[in-house]
mmCIF file of C-alpha atoms in Angstrom:
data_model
loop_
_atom_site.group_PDB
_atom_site.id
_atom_site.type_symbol
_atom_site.label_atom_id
_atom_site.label_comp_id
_atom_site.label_asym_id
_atom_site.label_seq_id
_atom_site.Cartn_x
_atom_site.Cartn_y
_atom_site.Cartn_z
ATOM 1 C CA UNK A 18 -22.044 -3.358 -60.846
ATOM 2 C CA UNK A 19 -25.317 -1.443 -61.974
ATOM 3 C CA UNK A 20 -27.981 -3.277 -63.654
ATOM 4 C CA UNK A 21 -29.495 -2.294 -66.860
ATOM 5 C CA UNK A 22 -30.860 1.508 -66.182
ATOM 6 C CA UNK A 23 -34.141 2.488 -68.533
ATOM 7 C CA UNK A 24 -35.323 6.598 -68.446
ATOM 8 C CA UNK A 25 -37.063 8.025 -67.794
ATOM 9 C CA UNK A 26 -39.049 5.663 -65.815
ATOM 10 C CA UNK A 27 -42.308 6.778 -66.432
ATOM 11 C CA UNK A 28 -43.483 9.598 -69.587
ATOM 12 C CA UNK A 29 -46.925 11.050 -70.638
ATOM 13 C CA UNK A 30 -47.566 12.888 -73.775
ATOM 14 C CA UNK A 31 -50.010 13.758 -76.142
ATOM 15 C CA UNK A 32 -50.861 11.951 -78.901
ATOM 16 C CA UNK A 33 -49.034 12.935 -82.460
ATOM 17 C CA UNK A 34 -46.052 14.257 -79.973
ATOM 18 C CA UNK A 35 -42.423 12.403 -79.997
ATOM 19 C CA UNK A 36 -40.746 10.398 -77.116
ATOM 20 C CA UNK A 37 -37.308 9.368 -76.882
ATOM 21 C CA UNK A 38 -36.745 6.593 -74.413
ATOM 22 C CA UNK A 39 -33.423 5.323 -73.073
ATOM 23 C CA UNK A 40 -31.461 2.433 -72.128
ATOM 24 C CA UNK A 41 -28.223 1.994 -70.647
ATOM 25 C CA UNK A 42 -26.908 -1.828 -70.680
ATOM 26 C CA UNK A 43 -24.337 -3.534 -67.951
ATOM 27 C CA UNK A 44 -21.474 -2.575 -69.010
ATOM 28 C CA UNK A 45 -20.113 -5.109 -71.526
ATOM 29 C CA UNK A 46 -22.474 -6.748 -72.615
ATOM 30 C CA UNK A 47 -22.883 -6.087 -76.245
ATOM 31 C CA UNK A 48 -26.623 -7.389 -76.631
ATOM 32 C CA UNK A 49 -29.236 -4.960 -75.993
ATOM 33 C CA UNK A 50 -32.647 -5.528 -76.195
ATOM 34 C CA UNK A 51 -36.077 -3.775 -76.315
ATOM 35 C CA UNK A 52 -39.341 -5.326 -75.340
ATOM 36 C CA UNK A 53 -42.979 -3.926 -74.649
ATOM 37 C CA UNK A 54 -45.561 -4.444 -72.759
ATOM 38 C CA UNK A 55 -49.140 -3.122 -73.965
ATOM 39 C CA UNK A 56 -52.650 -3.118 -71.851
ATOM 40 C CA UNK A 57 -51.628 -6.187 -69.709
ATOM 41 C CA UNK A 58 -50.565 -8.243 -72.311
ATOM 42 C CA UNK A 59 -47.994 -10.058 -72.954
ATOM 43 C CA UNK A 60 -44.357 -9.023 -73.252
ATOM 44 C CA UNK A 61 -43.481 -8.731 -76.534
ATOM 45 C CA UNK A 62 -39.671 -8.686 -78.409
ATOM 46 C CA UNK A 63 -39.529 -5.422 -80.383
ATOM 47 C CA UNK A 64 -35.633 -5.621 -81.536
ATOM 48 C CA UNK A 65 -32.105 -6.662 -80.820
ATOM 49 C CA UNK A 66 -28.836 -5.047 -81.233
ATOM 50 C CA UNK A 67 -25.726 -6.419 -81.249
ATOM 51 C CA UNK A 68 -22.973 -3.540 -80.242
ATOM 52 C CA UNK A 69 -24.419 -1.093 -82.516
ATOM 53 C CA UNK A 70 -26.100 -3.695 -85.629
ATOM 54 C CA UNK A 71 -29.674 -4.070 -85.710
ATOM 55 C CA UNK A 72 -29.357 -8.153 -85.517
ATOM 56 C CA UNK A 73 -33.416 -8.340 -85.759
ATOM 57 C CA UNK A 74 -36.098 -5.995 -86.251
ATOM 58 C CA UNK A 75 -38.774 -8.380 -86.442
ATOM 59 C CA UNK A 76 -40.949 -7.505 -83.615
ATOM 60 C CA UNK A 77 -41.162 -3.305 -84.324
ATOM 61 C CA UNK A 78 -44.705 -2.222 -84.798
ATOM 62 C CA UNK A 79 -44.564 0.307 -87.654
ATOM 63 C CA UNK A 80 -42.072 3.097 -88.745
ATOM 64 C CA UNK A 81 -43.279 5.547 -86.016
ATOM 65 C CA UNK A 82 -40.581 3.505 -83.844
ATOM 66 C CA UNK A 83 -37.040 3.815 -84.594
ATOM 67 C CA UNK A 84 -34.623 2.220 -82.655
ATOM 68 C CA UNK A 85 -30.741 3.401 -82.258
ATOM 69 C CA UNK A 86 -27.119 2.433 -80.631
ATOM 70 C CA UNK A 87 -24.907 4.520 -81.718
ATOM 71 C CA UNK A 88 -21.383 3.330 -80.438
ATOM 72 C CA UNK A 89 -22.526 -0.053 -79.392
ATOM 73 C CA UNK A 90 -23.374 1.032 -75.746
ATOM 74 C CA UNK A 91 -26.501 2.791 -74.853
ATOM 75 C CA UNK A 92 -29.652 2.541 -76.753
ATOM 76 C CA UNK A 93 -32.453 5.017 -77.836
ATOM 77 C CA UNK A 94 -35.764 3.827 -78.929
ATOM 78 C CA UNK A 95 -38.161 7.071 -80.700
ATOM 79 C CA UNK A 96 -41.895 6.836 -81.568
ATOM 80 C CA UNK A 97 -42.808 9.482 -83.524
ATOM 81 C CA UNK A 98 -45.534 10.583 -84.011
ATOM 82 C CA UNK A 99 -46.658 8.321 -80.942
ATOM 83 C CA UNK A 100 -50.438 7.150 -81.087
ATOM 84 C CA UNK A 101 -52.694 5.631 -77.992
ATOM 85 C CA UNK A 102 -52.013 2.290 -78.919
ATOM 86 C CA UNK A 103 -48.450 2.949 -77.910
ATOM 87 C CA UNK A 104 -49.131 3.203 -74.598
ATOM 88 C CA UNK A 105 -47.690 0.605 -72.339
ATOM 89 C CA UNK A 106 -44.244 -0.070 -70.079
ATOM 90 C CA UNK A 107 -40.887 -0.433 -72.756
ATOM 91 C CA UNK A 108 -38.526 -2.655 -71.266
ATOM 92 C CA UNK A 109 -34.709 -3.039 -72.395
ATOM 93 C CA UNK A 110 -31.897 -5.773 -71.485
ATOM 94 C CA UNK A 111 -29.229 -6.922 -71.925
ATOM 95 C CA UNK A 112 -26.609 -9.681 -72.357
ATOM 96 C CA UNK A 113 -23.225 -10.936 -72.909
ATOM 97 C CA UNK A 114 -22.117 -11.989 -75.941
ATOM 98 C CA UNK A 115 -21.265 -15.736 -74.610
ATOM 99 C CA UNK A 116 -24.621 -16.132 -72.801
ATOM 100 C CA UNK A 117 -26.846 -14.158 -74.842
ATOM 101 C CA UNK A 118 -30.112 -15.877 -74.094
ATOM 102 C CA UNK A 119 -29.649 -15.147 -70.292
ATOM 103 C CA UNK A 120 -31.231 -11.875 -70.303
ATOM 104 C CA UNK A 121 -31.372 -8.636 -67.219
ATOM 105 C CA UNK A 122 -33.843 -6.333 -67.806
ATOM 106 C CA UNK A 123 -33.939 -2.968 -66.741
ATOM 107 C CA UNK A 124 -37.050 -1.225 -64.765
ATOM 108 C CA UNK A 125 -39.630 0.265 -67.631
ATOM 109 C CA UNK A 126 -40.561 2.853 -68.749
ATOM 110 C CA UNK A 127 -44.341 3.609 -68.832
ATOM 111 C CA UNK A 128 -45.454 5.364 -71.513
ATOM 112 C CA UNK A 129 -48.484 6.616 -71.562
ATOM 113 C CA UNK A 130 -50.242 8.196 -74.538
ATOM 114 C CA UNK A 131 -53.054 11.128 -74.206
ATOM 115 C CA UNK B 9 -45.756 -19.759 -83.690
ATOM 116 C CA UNK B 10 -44.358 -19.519 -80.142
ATOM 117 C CA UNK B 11 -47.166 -19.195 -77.222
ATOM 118 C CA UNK B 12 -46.717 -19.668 -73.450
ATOM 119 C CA UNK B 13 -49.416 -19.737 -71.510
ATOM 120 C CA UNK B 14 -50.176 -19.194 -67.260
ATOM 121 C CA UNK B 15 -52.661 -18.698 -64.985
ATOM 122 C CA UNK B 16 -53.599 -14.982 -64.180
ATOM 123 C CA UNK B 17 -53.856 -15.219 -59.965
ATOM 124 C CA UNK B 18 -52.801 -17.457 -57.442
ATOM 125 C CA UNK B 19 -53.714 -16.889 -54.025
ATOM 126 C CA UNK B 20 -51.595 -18.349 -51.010
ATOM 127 C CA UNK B 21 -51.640 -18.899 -47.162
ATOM 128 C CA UNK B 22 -47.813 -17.370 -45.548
ATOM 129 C CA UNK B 23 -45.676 -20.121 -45.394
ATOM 130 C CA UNK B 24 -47.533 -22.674 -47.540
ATOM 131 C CA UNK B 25 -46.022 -23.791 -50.906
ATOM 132 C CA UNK B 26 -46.894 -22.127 -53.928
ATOM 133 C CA UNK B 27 -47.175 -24.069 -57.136
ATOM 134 C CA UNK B 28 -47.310 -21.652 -60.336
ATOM 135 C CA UNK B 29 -47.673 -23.612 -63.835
ATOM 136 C CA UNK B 30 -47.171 -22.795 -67.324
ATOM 137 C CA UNK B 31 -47.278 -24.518 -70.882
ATOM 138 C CA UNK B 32 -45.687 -23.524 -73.651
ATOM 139 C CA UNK B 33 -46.238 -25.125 -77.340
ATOM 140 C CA UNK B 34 -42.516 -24.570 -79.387
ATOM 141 C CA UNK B 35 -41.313 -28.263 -79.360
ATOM 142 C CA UNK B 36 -37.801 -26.677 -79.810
ATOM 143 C CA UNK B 37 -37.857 -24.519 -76.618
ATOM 144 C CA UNK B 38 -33.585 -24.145 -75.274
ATOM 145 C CA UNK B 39 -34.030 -22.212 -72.066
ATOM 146 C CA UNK B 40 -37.126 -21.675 -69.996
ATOM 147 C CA UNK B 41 -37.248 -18.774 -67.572
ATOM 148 C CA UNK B 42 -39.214 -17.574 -64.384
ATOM 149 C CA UNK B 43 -39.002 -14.144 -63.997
ATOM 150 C CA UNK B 44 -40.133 -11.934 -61.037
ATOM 151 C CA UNK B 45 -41.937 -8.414 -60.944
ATOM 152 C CA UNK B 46 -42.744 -6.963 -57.430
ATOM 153 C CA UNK B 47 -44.521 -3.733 -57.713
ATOM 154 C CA UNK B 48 -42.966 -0.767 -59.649
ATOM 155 C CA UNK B 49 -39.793 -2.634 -60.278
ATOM 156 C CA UNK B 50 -38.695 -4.006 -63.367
ATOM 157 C CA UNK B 51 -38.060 -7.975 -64.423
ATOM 158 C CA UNK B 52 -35.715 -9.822 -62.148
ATOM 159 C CA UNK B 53 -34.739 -13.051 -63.589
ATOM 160 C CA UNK B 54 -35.463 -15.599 -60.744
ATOM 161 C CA UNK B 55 -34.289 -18.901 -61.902
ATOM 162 C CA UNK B 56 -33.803 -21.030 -66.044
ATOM 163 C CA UNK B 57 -33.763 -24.506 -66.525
ATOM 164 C CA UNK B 58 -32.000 -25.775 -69.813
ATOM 165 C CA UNK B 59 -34.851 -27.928 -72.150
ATOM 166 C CA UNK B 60 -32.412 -30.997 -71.335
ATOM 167 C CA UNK B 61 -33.125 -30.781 -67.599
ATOM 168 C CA UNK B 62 -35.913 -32.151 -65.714
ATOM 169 C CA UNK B 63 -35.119 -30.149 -62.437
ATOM 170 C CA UNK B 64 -33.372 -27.082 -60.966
ATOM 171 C CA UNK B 65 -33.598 -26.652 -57.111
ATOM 172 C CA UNK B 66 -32.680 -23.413 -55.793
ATOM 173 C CA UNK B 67 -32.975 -22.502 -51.936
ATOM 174 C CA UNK B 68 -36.630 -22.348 -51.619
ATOM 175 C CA UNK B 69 -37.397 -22.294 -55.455
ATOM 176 C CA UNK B 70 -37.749 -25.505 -57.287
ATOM 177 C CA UNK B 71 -38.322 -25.575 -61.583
ATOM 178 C CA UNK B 72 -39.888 -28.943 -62.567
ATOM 179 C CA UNK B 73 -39.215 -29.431 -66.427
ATOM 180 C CA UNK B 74 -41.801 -32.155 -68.552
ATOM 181 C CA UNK B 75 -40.758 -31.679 -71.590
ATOM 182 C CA UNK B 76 -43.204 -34.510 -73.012
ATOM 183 C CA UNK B 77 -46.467 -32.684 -72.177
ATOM 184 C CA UNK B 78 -44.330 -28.859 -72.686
ATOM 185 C CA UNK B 79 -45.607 -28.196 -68.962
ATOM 186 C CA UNK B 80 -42.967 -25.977 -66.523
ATOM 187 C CA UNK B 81 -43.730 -25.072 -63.130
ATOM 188 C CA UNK B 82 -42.094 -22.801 -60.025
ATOM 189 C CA UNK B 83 -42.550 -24.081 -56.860
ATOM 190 C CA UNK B 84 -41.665 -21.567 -54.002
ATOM 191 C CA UNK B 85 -41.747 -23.128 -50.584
ATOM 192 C CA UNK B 86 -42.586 -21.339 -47.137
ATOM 193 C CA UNK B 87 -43.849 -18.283 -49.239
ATOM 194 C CA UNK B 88 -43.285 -15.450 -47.556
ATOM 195 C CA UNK B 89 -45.239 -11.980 -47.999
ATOM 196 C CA UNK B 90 -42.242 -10.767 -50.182
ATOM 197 C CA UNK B 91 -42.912 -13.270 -52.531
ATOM 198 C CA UNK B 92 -45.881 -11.191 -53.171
ATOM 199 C CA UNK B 93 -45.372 -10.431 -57.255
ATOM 200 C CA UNK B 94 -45.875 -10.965 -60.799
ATOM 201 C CA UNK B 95 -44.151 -14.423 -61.684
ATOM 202 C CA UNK B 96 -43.494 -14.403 -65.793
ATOM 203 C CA UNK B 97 -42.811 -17.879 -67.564
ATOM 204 C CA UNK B 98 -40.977 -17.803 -70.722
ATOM 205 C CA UNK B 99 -38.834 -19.131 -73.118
ATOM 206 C CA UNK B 100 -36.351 -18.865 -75.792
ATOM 207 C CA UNK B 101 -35.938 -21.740 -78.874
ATOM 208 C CA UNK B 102 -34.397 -22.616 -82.147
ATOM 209 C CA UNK B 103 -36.982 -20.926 -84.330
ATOM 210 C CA UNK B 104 -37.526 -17.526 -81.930
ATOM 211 C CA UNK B 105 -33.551 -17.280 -81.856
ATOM 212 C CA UNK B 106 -32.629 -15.161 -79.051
ATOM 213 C CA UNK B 107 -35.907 -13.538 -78.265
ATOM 214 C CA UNK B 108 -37.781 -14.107 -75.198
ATOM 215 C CA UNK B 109 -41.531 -15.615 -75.465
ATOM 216 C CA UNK B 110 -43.382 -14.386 -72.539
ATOM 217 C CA UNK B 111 -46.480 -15.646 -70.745
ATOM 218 C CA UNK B 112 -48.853 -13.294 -69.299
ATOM 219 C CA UNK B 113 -47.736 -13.416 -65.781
ATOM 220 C CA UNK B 114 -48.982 -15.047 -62.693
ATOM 221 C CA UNK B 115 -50.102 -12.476 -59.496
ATOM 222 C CA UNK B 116 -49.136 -14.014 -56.525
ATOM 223 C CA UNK B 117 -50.875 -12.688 -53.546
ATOM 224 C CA UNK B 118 -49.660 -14.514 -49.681
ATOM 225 C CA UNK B 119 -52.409 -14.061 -46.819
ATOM 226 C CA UNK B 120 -52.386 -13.923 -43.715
#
């Protein structure tokens, strides 16, 4: 069974630029997850879907991000236009719907801002 | 609010036990976590103790639970030079619902 698949897995742009970054869950679980990790800090909650409802936002920045799940399986998360501070590894996961605090997170993506 | 807090480094002779610790301050903390990192992979969820257990033993890994002083630790005996990673501590509660709190991580680095 794959694991939680994030892409690309690592994406540098300039700042004021857009970047689209992708998740793909295990397959059935119908929470989805994004998290970030900035300049070595800690890992922080940015949002969580469940199937294709935005259950809680709380933890998005600013409207440059907008998250997506169209469907109720894979994920998008946009910053536009992105800014240095963005600049750290995005991390999705995932869970079932009967265990949904038992988390798998995919790889990362590093983004890195210019 | 929610904070869990860790060590930054831990340095360990191969094949000694490693002790990493963490405290955490939500009272109402459900499910504490250790996750791993090795280099340029992503978060591998190592081991979770529910908040009503003092214990979990796993193979090598063993979770000790005081819930009194909010104080979790991951012991890994016989470390090994895979071992070698990140170790996260966090947790999920009541008032966070089902997002993760994370600790800054713990580098664990075996020599020789």
């Amino acid at each position: 069974e794959a694991g939680v698949t994030q892409f690309p897995s690592h994406s540098v742009i300039e700042k004021g630029q857009t970047v689209t970054l992708r998740c793909d869950p295990i397959s059935g679980h119908d929470n989805l997850y994004w998290y970030r990790r900035v300049m070595g800090k800690e890992i922080k909650f940015l949002l969580h879907f469940v199937k294709e409802s935005k259950q809680d936002e709380s933890g998005m920045p600013n409207n440059r991000f907008l998250a997506e799940r169209t469907g109720g399986t894979y994920s998008t998360l946009k910053v536009q236009p992105a800014e240095l501070e963005d600049s750290g590894v995005y991390f999705c996961a995932s869970s079932q719907q009967g265990a949904k605090n038992i988390q798998y997170f995919g790889a990362g993506t590093r983004l890195s801002v210019l | 609010g929610e904070d869990v807090e860790q060590s930054l480094f831990l340095s360990v002779r191969e094949g000694d036990s490693s002790v990493i610790n963490c405290t955490y301050t939500d009272s109402s903390s459900t499910y504490l976590y250790w996750y791993k990192q090795e280099p340029g992979a992503g978060l591998q969820l190592l081991t979770y103790i529910f908040s009503n257990m003092d214990m979990k033993q796993d193979q090598r890994l063993t979770v000790l639970l005081n819930k009194k002083d909010k104080h979790l630790s991951l012991r890994i005996a016989d470390t090994q030079t895979g071992d070698s990673a990140i170790y996260f501590c966090a947790e999920t509660s009541y008032s966070s619902a089902s997002k993760i709190i994370f600790g800054s991580g713990t580098r664990l680095s075996i020599r020789p």
